[in-house]
């Protein structure tokens, strides 16, 4: 059997490959869809303060921690837990959570593909939601043809004036054929790029990470020239201080901060594992933090400019004009695009942008799953790479099909809520505790200095303080606040059914059960007569013998040198 460390670890050809791939992962639909939506439903400006605080005191530090872990050991999201074998199950739980995220996230990307095709075939004419006389819509929408009607009645088919049967989690209805074909296109595209390897993904992200910037600039100019944009920006930036006493807002903001940075999904660990050992992680991390946060704020300005326009046009208050759920990106943006000359052409470019933003995050998450499993089963994965990648994408596609039924949007909203609060808080809490309190912060800082030297001393102190104190505090807060302020997921004021809520809690609890199950199995696997349970726990929390820099030359002259490093001895008592 081939040990994964006996084969040389693939490395990026240059620093830009890592940086652009990381930007492609962190800057995605979470910035222009999820962030504005979370901000809107939580009172606009009141959301920004807890969001910024969580970024500075939790999300940013955890980004650096995951990047340093991956770069130091050159391991994936599962095998990296040799730093604390007792918590090896956390890696498997992360892969489980990333798989669920891929399922609903790819459906959001699929919607952008559908709209792209619609805009393309209508270039030179009116878009379907602009024409009241369009028969394809009028039969369903009666006397209206708005972006919201088109989204709910044509794209989702969750609302239908002819078929009065209500669609919900217990009554999903039939699969929407057009959406299933668009979903197939998404997964075939992801598979094609992944089959060519991580370096191919990096080259794709050169385009997918830069094109959205140009189009967002165009959307920004259009947004701030619409009537009513000031009302939207006022709602976005002006906080209602009284709402800050609502724990649900803090919980939502903390969850979004971690989600937008992509921490807790294992992707940053995997991407950094392909870095050179002495790569300047501080520099790359700072760039990622700035670009990700700026994109979120920039996307928020654009969305709320359009929402302000819709508020004035429809003579409605800001708090009542947007549809809940994923529909915001497919309603509010479209309202602004529809006002542009040649709107079909601009809509086509916009949804190509949405597709590129979403699909590069999918690339990385799928590769994270593959690369993490490859480190555990190197021989089989090296031999059957193409077959395994095809199987991963096929399984994802099949699991996505219930989400493209007529009531599938209820599953999308449910999965978005239940995979991104308690689970992320648990993963990040265990990562911080492992590094700071089990492995030891001093040893980890020494590992950092092996890689990058003693540069960025101010950053090192910032990370030390936050890893030790604020990160565990925020993760614990998010964990308990999410439970205390819990509300069932809903779409268009229709709450999920009791069976759907049960599935949601199963999604939430499963990562915890996986973590506990692997911990119990590890303890029982290594038990010997005469050893106490306390001794077994102590031994299971000591880093494994293979926790060290991957290449021998990076271990020479350090405590990891075979002639210097001595494993700590634990008592059998």
Coordinates of C-alpha atoms in Angstrom, one line a residue:
X1 CA 0.0 0.0 0.0
X2 CA 1.3 3.5 -1.0
X3 CA 1.6 6.0 1.9
X4 CA 0.3 9.4 0.8
X5 CA 3.5 11.0 2.1
X6 CA 5.7 8.7 0.0
X7 CA 4.5 10.6 -3.1
X8 CA 5.6 14.2 -3.7
X9 CA 2.8 16.7 -3.0
X10 CA 1.6 18.6 -6.0
X11 CA 2.5 22.3 -5.7
X12 CA 1.2 25.4 -7.4
X13 CA 3.2 26.6 -10.3
X14 CA 3.2 30.2 -9.0
X15 CA 1.9 32.3 -6.2
X16 CA -0.9 33.7 -8.3
X17 CA -2.4 30.2 -8.9
X18 CA -3.0 29.8 -5.1
X19 CA -4.2 33.4 -4.7
X20 CA -6.7 33.3 -7.6
X21 CA -8.1 29.9 -6.7
X22 CA -8.6 31.0 -3.1
X23 CA -10.3 34.2 -4.3
X24 CA -12.5 32.2 -6.6
X25 CA -13.6 30.1 -3.6
X26 CA -14.1 32.8 -1.0
X27 CA -15.7 35.4 -3.4
X28 CA -18.8 33.7 -4.6
X29 CA -22.6 33.8 -4.4
X30 CA -22.3 34.3 -0.6
X31 CA -21.1 37.9 -1.3
X32 CA -23.8 39.0 -3.8
X33 CA -26.7 36.8 -2.8
X34 CA -26.4 35.5 0.8
X35 CA -24.8 38.6 2.4
X36 CA -27.4 41.1 1.0
X37 CA -30.3 38.8 1.8
X38 CA -29.1 38.2 5.4
X39 CA -28.5 42.0 5.7
X40 CA -32.0 42.8 4.4
X41 CA -34.0 40.4 6.6
X42 CA -32.0 41.5 9.7
X43 CA -32.7 45.2 9.4
X44 CA -30.0 46.5 7.0
X45 CA -27.5 48.6 8.8
X46 CA -28.1 46.8 12.2
X47 CA -26.5 43.7 10.6
X48 CA -23.2 45.3 9.6
X49 CA -21.8 46.0 13.0
X50 CA -22.0 42.4 14.4
X51 CA -20.9 41.2 10.9
X52 CA -17.7 43.4 11.0
X53 CA -17.0 42.4 14.6
X54 CA -17.2 38.7 13.8
X55 CA -15.0 39.1 10.8
X56 CA -12.2 40.8 12.8
X57 CA -12.4 38.6 15.9
X58 CA -13.3 35.2 14.5
X59 CA -13.5 34.7 10.7
X60 CA -10.3 36.4 9.7
X61 CA -8.2 34.6 12.4
X62 CA -9.7 31.2 11.5
X63 CA -8.8 31.8 7.8
X64 CA -5.2 32.2 8.8
X65 CA -5.3 29.2 11.1
X66 CA -6.6 26.9 8.4
X67 CA -4.1 28.2 5.8
X68 CA -1.2 27.7 8.2
X69 CA -2.4 24.1 9.1
X70 CA -2.6 23.1 5.4
X71 CA 0.6 24.7 4.4
X72 CA 2.6 23.2 7.3
X73 CA 1.6 19.6 6.9
X74 CA 0.6 19.5 3.2
X75 CA -2.4 17.4 4.1
X76 CA -6.2 17.5 3.4
X77 CA -9.1 18.3 5.6
X78 CA -9.2 14.7 7.1
X79 CA -5.6 13.7 7.5
X80 CA -4.7 17.1 8.9
X81 CA -6.2 15.9 12.2
X82 CA -3.2 13.8 12.9
X83 CA -2.4 16.9 15.0
X84 CA -5.0 15.4 17.4
X85 CA -6.0 11.9 16.5
X86 CA -8.9 11.9 18.9
X87 CA -10.7 14.5 16.8
X88 CA -10.1 12.8 13.4
X89 CA -13.9 12.6 13.0
X90 CA -14.0 16.4 12.6
X91 CA -12.4 16.0 9.2
X92 CA -15.0 13.5 8.2
X93 CA -17.8 15.7 9.5
X94 CA -16.4 18.7 7.5
X95 CA -16.5 16.5 4.3
X96 CA -20.1 15.6 5.1
X97 CA -21.1 19.2 5.6
X98 CA -19.2 20.3 2.4
X99 CA -21.1 17.7 0.5
X100 CA -24.5 19.0 1.7
X101 CA -23.3 22.6 0.9
X102 CA -22.5 21.5 -2.7
X103 CA -26.0 20.1 -3.1
X104 CA -27.9 23.2 -2.5
X105 CA -25.2 25.6 -3.7
X106 CA -25.1 23.9 -7.1
X107 CA -28.9 24.5 -7.4
X108 CA -28.4 28.2 -6.9
X109 CA -25.8 28.1 -9.7
X110 CA -28.2 26.2 -11.8
X111 CA -30.7 29.0 -11.6
X112 CA -28.1 31.4 -13.1
X113 CA -27.6 28.9 -16.0
X114 CA -31.4 28.9 -16.7
X115 CA -31.6 32.7 -16.7
X116 CA -28.5 32.9 -18.9
X117 CA -30.1 30.7 -21.6
X118 CA -33.4 32.8 -21.3
X119 CA -31.5 36.1 -21.7
X120 CA -29.4 34.7 -24.6
X121 CA -32.4 33.6 -26.7
X122 CA -34.1 37.0 -26.1
X123 CA -31.2 39.2 -27.0
X124 CA -32.6 41.9 -29.3
X125 CA -36.1 41.7 -27.8
X126 CA -37.8 42.1 -24.5
X127 CA -37.1 39.7 -21.7
X128 CA -40.0 37.4 -20.7
X129 CA -40.7 39.3 -17.4
X130 CA -40.9 42.6 -19.3
X131 CA -43.8 41.6 -21.6
X132 CA -47.3 41.3 -20.1
X133 CA -48.6 39.9 -23.4
X134 CA -46.1 37.0 -23.4
X135 CA -48.4 33.9 -23.5
X136 CA -45.9 31.7 -21.6
X137 CA -46.3 33.9 -18.6
X138 CA -49.8 35.3 -18.9
X139 CA -51.3 31.9 -18.5
X140 CA -49.6 31.6 -15.2
X141 CA -49.3 35.1 -14.0
X142 CA -52.7 36.4 -15.2
X143 CA -52.4 40.1 -15.5
X144 CA -48.8 40.6 -14.3
X145 CA -45.4 39.9 -15.6
X146 CA -42.8 40.9 -13.0
X147 CA -39.4 39.4 -12.1
X148 CA -41.0 38.0 -8.9
X149 CA -43.8 36.3 -10.8
X150 CA -41.4 34.8 -13.3
X151 CA -39.1 33.5 -10.5
X152 CA -41.9 31.8 -8.5
X153 CA -44.3 30.7 -11.3
X154 CA -42.0 29.9 -14.2
X155 CA -38.5 29.1 -12.9
X156 CA -39.5 27.4 -9.6
X157 CA -43.1 26.6 -10.3
X158 CA -43.6 26.7 -6.5
X159 CA -46.5 29.1 -7.0
X160 CA -49.0 28.5 -9.8
X161 CA -52.4 30.2 -10.3
X162 CA -53.7 27.2 -12.4
X163 CA -52.5 24.4 -10.2
X164 CA -53.8 25.4 -6.8
X165 CA -52.1 22.5 -4.9
X166 CA -49.7 23.9 -2.4
X167 CA -46.1 22.8 -2.8
X168 CA -44.0 22.3 0.4
X169 CA -41.5 19.9 1.9
X170 CA -44.1 17.2 2.1
X171 CA -45.5 17.8 -1.4
X172 CA -42.5 18.5 -3.6
X173 CA -44.3 17.9 -6.9
X174 CA -42.7 16.8 -10.1
X175 CA -39.1 17.5 -11.2
X176 CA -38.9 20.6 -13.4
X177 CA -37.3 19.2 -16.5
X178 CA -35.6 22.4 -17.7
X179 CA -34.0 22.9 -14.3
X180 CA -32.7 19.3 -14.2
X181 CA -31.0 19.8 -17.5
X182 CA -29.4 23.0 -16.4
X183 CA -28.3 21.3 -13.3
X184 CA -26.7 18.5 -15.4
X185 CA -24.8 21.2 -17.4
X186 CA -23.4 22.6 -14.1
X187 CA -22.2 19.3 -12.9
X188 CA -20.7 18.3 -16.2
X189 CA -18.8 21.6 -16.3
X190 CA -17.5 21.0 -12.7
X191 CA -16.5 17.5 -13.6
X192 CA -14.6 18.6 -16.8
X193 CA -12.6 21.1 -14.8
X194 CA -11.9 18.7 -11.9
X195 CA -10.8 15.9 -14.2
X196 CA -8.0 18.1 -15.4
X197 CA -6.7 18.7 -11.9
X198 CA -6.3 21.5 -9.4
X199 CA -3.9 23.4 -11.7
X200 CA -6.6 23.4 -14.4
X201 CA -9.0 24.7 -11.8
X202 CA -6.5 27.5 -11.0
X203 CA -6.3 28.6 -14.6
X204 CA -10.1 28.6 -14.9
X205 CA -10.4 30.9 -11.9
X206 CA -8.2 33.5 -13.5
X207 CA -11.2 34.2 -15.7
X208 CA -14.0 33.4 -13.2
X209 CA -12.5 35.5 -10.5
X210 CA -11.8 38.6 -12.6
X211 CA -14.8 38.9 -14.9
X212 CA -17.3 39.5 -12.1
X213 CA -15.4 42.5 -10.9
X214 CA -15.9 44.3 -14.3
X215 CA -19.6 43.6 -14.4
X216 CA -20.1 44.5 -10.8
X217 CA -18.6 47.9 -11.6
X218 CA -21.2 48.3 -14.4
X219 CA -24.0 47.3 -12.0
X220 CA -22.8 49.8 -9.4
X221 CA -22.9 52.7 -11.9
X222 CA -26.4 51.6 -12.9
X223 CA -27.5 51.2 -9.4
X224 CA -26.5 54.6 -8.1
X225 CA -28.2 56.3 -11.1
X226 CA -31.6 54.8 -10.4
X227 CA -34.4 56.8 -8.7
X228 CA -34.6 55.9 -5.0
X229 CA -31.1 54.5 -4.7
X230 CA -30.5 56.8 -1.7
X231 CA -33.4 55.1 0.2
X232 CA -31.8 51.8 -0.4
X233 CA -28.4 52.8 0.7
X234 CA -29.8 54.5 3.8
X235 CA -31.5 51.3 4.8
X236 CA -28.2 49.4 4.1
X237 CA -25.8 51.7 6.1
X238 CA -28.0 53.4 8.7
X239 CA -28.4 51.0 11.7
X240 CA -31.4 50.8 13.9
X241 CA -29.6 50.5 17.2
X242 CA -32.6 49.0 19.0
X243 CA -32.3 45.9 16.8
X244 CA -28.8 45.1 18.1
X245 CA -30.4 43.7 21.3
X246 CA -31.9 40.9 19.1
X247 CA -29.7 37.8 19.5
X248 CA -30.9 36.4 16.2
X249 CA -29.2 39.3 14.3
X250 CA -25.9 38.6 16.0
X251 CA -26.3 34.9 15.3
X252 CA -27.1 35.5 11.7
X253 CA -24.2 38.0 11.3
X254 CA -21.7 35.6 12.9
X255 CA -22.9 32.8 10.7
X256 CA -22.6 34.9 7.5
X257 CA -19.1 36.1 8.4
X258 CA -17.8 32.6 8.7
X259 CA -19.7 31.5 5.6
X260 CA -18.5 34.3 3.4
X261 CA -14.8 33.6 4.3
X262 CA -15.3 29.9 3.6
X263 CA -13.8 28.8 6.9
X264 CA -15.0 25.4 8.3
X265 CA -15.3 23.7 4.9
X266 CA -11.8 22.3 4.7
X267 CA -11.1 24.2 1.4
X268 CA -8.5 26.6 2.7
X269 CA -6.6 23.7 4.3
X270 CA -6.6 21.8 1.0
X271 CA -5.7 24.8 -1.2
X272 CA -2.8 25.8 1.2
X273 CA -1.5 22.2 1.2
X274 CA -0.3 22.8 -2.3
X275 CA 1.8 25.8 -1.3
X276 CA 5.6 25.9 -0.9
X277 CA 6.5 25.4 2.7
X278 CA 7.9 28.9 3.0
X279 CA 5.1 30.7 1.2
X280 CA 4.1 34.0 2.8
X281 CA 0.7 33.0 4.2
X282 CA 0.3 36.4 6.0
X283 CA 0.4 38.3 2.7
X284 CA -2.1 36.0 1.0
X285 CA -4.5 35.9 4.0
X286 CA -4.6 39.7 4.2
X287 CA -5.3 40.0 0.5
X288 CA -8.1 37.4 0.8
X289 CA -9.7 39.2 3.8
X290 CA -9.7 42.6 2.1
X291 CA -11.1 41.3 -1.3
X292 CA -13.8 39.2 0.3
X293 CA -15.0 41.9 2.6
X294 CA -14.9 44.6 -0.1
X295 CA -16.9 42.4 -2.5
X296 CA -19.6 41.8 0.1
X297 CA -20.0 45.5 0.9
X298 CA -19.8 46.4 -2.8
X299 CA -22.5 43.7 -3.6
X300 CA -24.6 45.1 -0.8
X301 CA -24.5 48.6 -2.2
X302 CA -25.6 47.4 -5.6
X303 CA -28.5 45.2 -4.3
X304 CA -29.8 47.9 -2.0
X305 CA -29.6 50.5 -4.7
X306 CA -31.9 48.3 -6.8
X307 CA -34.1 47.7 -3.8
X308 CA -34.4 51.4 -3.2
X309 CA -35.5 51.8 -6.8
X310 CA -38.1 49.1 -6.4
X311 CA -39.3 50.7 -3.2
X312 CA -40.0 54.0 -5.0
X313 CA -41.4 52.5 -8.1
X314 CA -43.8 50.3 -6.3
X315 CA -44.5 52.8 -3.5
X316 CA -43.7 50.3 -0.8
X317 CA -41.5 50.6 2.3
X318 CA -38.1 49.0 2.1
X319 CA -38.9 46.3 4.6
X320 CA -41.7 44.9 2.3
X321 CA -40.3 44.9 -1.2
X322 CA -37.9 41.9 -1.3
X323 CA -38.7 38.2 -1.6
X324 CA -37.2 36.0 1.1
X325 CA -34.7 33.3 0.2
X326 CA -32.4 32.8 -2.8
X327 CA -34.9 34.8 -5.0
X328 CA -33.3 38.1 -4.0
X329 CA -30.5 37.8 -6.6
X330 CA -33.0 36.8 -9.3
X331 CA -35.5 39.6 -8.5
X332 CA -33.8 42.7 -7.2
X333 CA -30.9 42.7 -9.7
X334 CA -33.2 42.0 -12.6
X335 CA -35.4 45.0 -11.7
X336 CA -32.4 47.2 -12.3
X337 CA -31.1 45.4 -15.4
X338 CA -34.5 45.6 -17.0
X339 CA -34.2 49.4 -17.0
X340 CA -31.0 49.3 -19.1
X341 CA -31.1 49.7 -22.9
X342 CA -30.6 46.3 -24.5
X343 CA -31.6 44.7 -21.2
X344 CA -31.4 41.1 -22.5
X345 CA -27.8 41.5 -23.4
X346 CA -26.9 43.0 -20.0
X347 CA -29.0 40.2 -18.3
X348 CA -27.0 37.6 -20.2
X349 CA -23.7 39.1 -19.0
X350 CA -25.0 39.4 -15.5
X351 CA -26.0 35.8 -15.2
X352 CA -22.8 34.6 -16.8
X353 CA -21.1 36.5 -14.0
X354 CA -23.3 34.8 -11.4
X355 CA -22.4 31.5 -12.9
X356 CA -18.7 32.2 -12.7
X357 CA -19.0 33.4 -9.1
X358 CA -20.8 30.2 -8.1
X359 CA -19.1 27.5 -10.2
X360 CA -15.5 28.3 -9.0
X361 CA -16.6 27.7 -5.4
X362 CA -18.1 24.4 -6.5
X363 CA -14.8 23.5 -8.2
X364 CA -12.9 23.9 -5.0
X365 CA -15.4 22.2 -2.7
X366 CA -15.6 19.2 -4.9
X367 CA -11.8 19.0 -5.1
X368 CA -11.6 19.4 -1.3
X369 CA -13.7 16.3 -0.9
X370 CA -11.6 14.4 -3.5
X371 CA -8.2 15.5 -2.2
X372 CA -9.1 14.9 1.4
X373 CA -10.2 11.3 0.7
X374 CA -7.2 10.8 -1.6
X375 CA -4.9 11.5 1.4
X376 CA -6.6 8.7 3.3
X377 CA -6.8 6.2 0.4
X378 CA -3.8 7.3 -1.8
X379 CA -3.3 4.0 -3.8
X380 CA -6.9 3.6 -4.8
X381 CA -7.5 7.2 -5.6
X382 CA -4.3 7.5 -7.6
X383 CA -5.3 4.6 -9.7
X384 CA -9.0 5.4 -10.1
X385 CA -9.0 9.2 -10.1
X386 CA -11.3 9.8 -13.1
X387 CA -13.8 7.2 -12.0
X388 CA -13.9 8.5 -8.5
X389 CA -14.4 12.1 -9.6
X390 CA -17.1 11.0 -12.0
X391 CA -18.8 9.1 -9.1
X392 CA -18.6 12.1 -6.8
X393 CA -20.2 14.4 -9.3
X394 CA -22.9 11.9 -10.3
X395 CA -23.8 11.3 -6.6
X396 CA -24.1 15.1 -6.1
X397 CA -26.3 15.4 -9.2
X398 CA -28.7 12.7 -8.1
X399 CA -28.9 14.1 -4.6
X400 CA -29.7 17.5 -6.1
X401 CA -32.8 16.3 -8.0
X402 CA -35.2 16.7 -5.1
X403 CA -34.2 20.3 -5.0
X404 CA -35.3 21.0 -8.6
X405 CA -38.8 19.8 -8.0
X406 CA -41.7 22.2 -7.9
X407 CA -41.4 22.5 -4.2
X408 CA -37.6 22.1 -4.1
X409 CA -36.9 25.7 -3.1
X410 CA -38.1 24.8 0.4
X411 CA -35.3 22.2 0.6
X412 CA -32.8 24.8 -0.7
X413 CA -33.7 27.3 2.0
X414 CA -33.7 24.5 4.7
X415 CA -30.3 23.2 3.8
X416 CA -28.8 26.8 3.6
X417 CA -30.0 27.4 7.2
X418 CA -29.2 24.0 8.8
X419 CA -25.7 23.5 7.3
X420 CA -24.2 26.9 8.1
X421 CA -24.9 27.8 11.7
X422 CA -24.3 25.1 14.4
X423 CA -22.0 23.0 12.2
X424 CA -19.6 25.8 11.3
X425 CA -19.4 27.0 14.8
X426 CA -18.6 23.5 16.0
X427 CA -15.8 22.9 13.4
X428 CA -14.2 26.3 14.1
X429 CA -14.4 25.9 17.9
X430 CA -12.7 22.5 17.7
X431 CA -10.0 23.7 15.4
X432 CA -9.2 26.6 17.7
X433 CA -9.2 24.4 20.9
X434 CA -7.0 21.8 19.2
X435 CA -4.4 24.3 18.1
X436 CA -4.3 26.5 21.2
X437 CA -5.1 24.2 24.1
X438 CA -4.4 20.6 23.0
X439 CA -1.4 20.9 20.6
X440 CA -0.2 24.1 22.2
X441 CA -0.2 27.7 20.9
X442 CA 3.6 28.1 21.5
X443 CA 4.3 25.0 19.4
X444 CA 2.0 26.2 16.6
X445 CA 3.6 29.7 16.6
X446 CA 7.0 28.0 16.3
X447 CA 5.6 26.0 13.3
X448 CA 4.4 29.3 11.7
X449 CA 7.9 30.8 12.2
X450 CA 9.4 27.7 10.5
X451 CA 7.4 28.6 7.4
X452 CA 7.4 32.4 7.3
X453 CA 10.1 33.5 9.8
X454 CA 9.4 36.2 12.3
X455 CA 7.9 38.7 9.9
X456 CA 4.5 40.3 10.6
X457 CA 5.0 40.3 14.3
X458 CA 1.9 42.5 14.8
X459 CA -0.2 39.9 12.9
X460 CA 1.2 37.1 15.0
X461 CA 0.1 38.8 18.2
X462 CA -3.3 39.6 16.7
X463 CA -3.7 35.9 15.8
X464 CA -2.5 34.7 19.2
X465 CA -4.9 36.8 21.1
X466 CA -7.9 36.0 18.9
X467 CA -7.2 32.2 18.6
X468 CA -7.0 32.0 22.4
X469 CA -9.9 34.2 23.4
X470 CA -12.3 35.7 20.9
X471 CA -12.5 32.8 18.4
X472 CA -13.7 30.2 21.0
X473 CA -15.9 32.9 22.6
X474 CA -17.6 33.7 19.3
X475 CA -18.0 30.1 18.3
X476 CA -19.6 29.2 21.6
X477 CA -21.8 32.3 21.3
X478 CA -22.9 31.3 17.8
X479 CA -23.5 27.7 18.8
X480 CA -25.8 28.7 21.7
X481 CA -27.3 31.8 20.1
X482 CA -28.4 29.7 17.1
X483 CA -30.1 27.3 19.4
X484 CA -31.8 29.9 21.5
X485 CA -32.9 32.1 18.6
X486 CA -33.9 29.1 16.5
X487 CA -36.8 29.5 14.1
X488 CA -37.8 27.0 11.4
X489 CA -36.8 27.8 7.9
X490 CA -39.4 29.4 5.7
X491 CA -39.9 30.6 2.1
X492 CA -42.4 33.3 1.2
X493 CA -43.8 33.3 4.7
X494 CA -44.5 29.6 4.5
X495 CA -42.7 27.7 7.3
X496 CA -41.1 24.3 6.6
X497 CA -43.3 21.3 7.7
X498 CA -42.6 19.3 10.8
X499 CA -41.0 16.5 8.8
X500 CA -38.8 19.1 7.0
X501 CA -37.7 20.5 10.4
X502 CA -36.8 17.0 11.6
X503 CA -34.6 16.6 8.5
X504 CA -33.0 19.9 9.2
X505 CA -32.1 18.9 12.8
X506 CA -30.8 15.6 11.5
X507 CA -28.5 17.6 9.1
X508 CA -27.3 19.7 12.1
X509 CA -26.8 16.8 14.5
X510 CA -25.0 14.4 12.1
X511 CA -21.6 16.2 12.1
X512 CA -21.6 16.0 15.9
X513 CA -22.4 12.3 15.9
X514 CA -19.7 11.7 13.3
X515 CA -17.1 13.5 15.5
X516 CA -18.1 11.5 18.6
X517 CA -18.3 8.2 16.8
X518 CA -14.8 8.5 15.4
X519 CA -13.5 9.6 18.8
X520 CA -15.0 6.5 20.5
X521 CA -13.7 4.2 17.7
X522 CA -10.2 5.6 18.1
X523 CA -10.2 5.1 21.9
X524 CA -11.4 1.5 21.7
X525 CA -9.1 0.7 18.8
X526 CA -6.1 1.6 20.9
X527 CA -7.1 0.3 24.3
X528 CA -4.8 -2.2 26.0
X529 CA -5.1 -4.1 29.3
X530 CA -3.9 -1.9 32.2
X531 CA -4.5 1.4 30.5
X532 CA -7.0 3.7 32.2
X533 CA -9.6 5.7 30.2
X534 CA -7.9 8.9 31.2
X535 CA -4.6 7.6 29.8
X536 CA -6.2 6.6 26.5
X537 CA -7.7 10.1 26.1
X538 CA -4.3 11.7 26.9
X539 CA -2.5 9.6 24.3
X540 CA -5.2 10.2 21.7
X541 CA -4.7 14.0 22.0
X542 CA -1.0 13.9 21.4
X543 CA -0.1 14.6 17.8
X544 CA 0.7 11.7 15.6
X545 CA 4.3 10.7 14.7
X546 CA 3.6 11.9 11.1
X547 CA 2.7 15.4 12.2
X548 CA 5.6 17.3 10.7
X549 CA 6.5 19.1 7.5
X550 CA 5.9 16.8 4.5
X551 CA 9.4 17.0 2.8
X552 CA 12.5 15.9 4.7
X553 CA 14.5 19.1 3.8
X554 CA 11.9 21.2 5.6
X555 CA 12.5 19.1 8.8
X556 CA 16.3 19.4 8.9
X557 CA 17.6 21.5 11.8
X558 CA 14.2 21.7 13.5
X559 CA 12.6 19.8 16.3
X560 CA 11.1 17.6 13.6
X561 CA 14.5 16.4 12.6
X562 CA 14.6 12.6 13.2
X563 CA 17.7 13.1 15.4
X564 CA 16.2 15.9 17.5
X565 CA 12.5 15.4 17.8
X566 CA 11.5 13.1 20.7
X567 CA 7.9 12.1 21.2
X568 CA 6.4 12.8 24.6
X569 CA 6.0 9.8 26.8
X570 CA 2.6 9.3 28.4
X571 CA 1.9 7.3 31.5
X572 CA 0.1 4.0 31.4
X573 CA -1.4 4.7 34.8

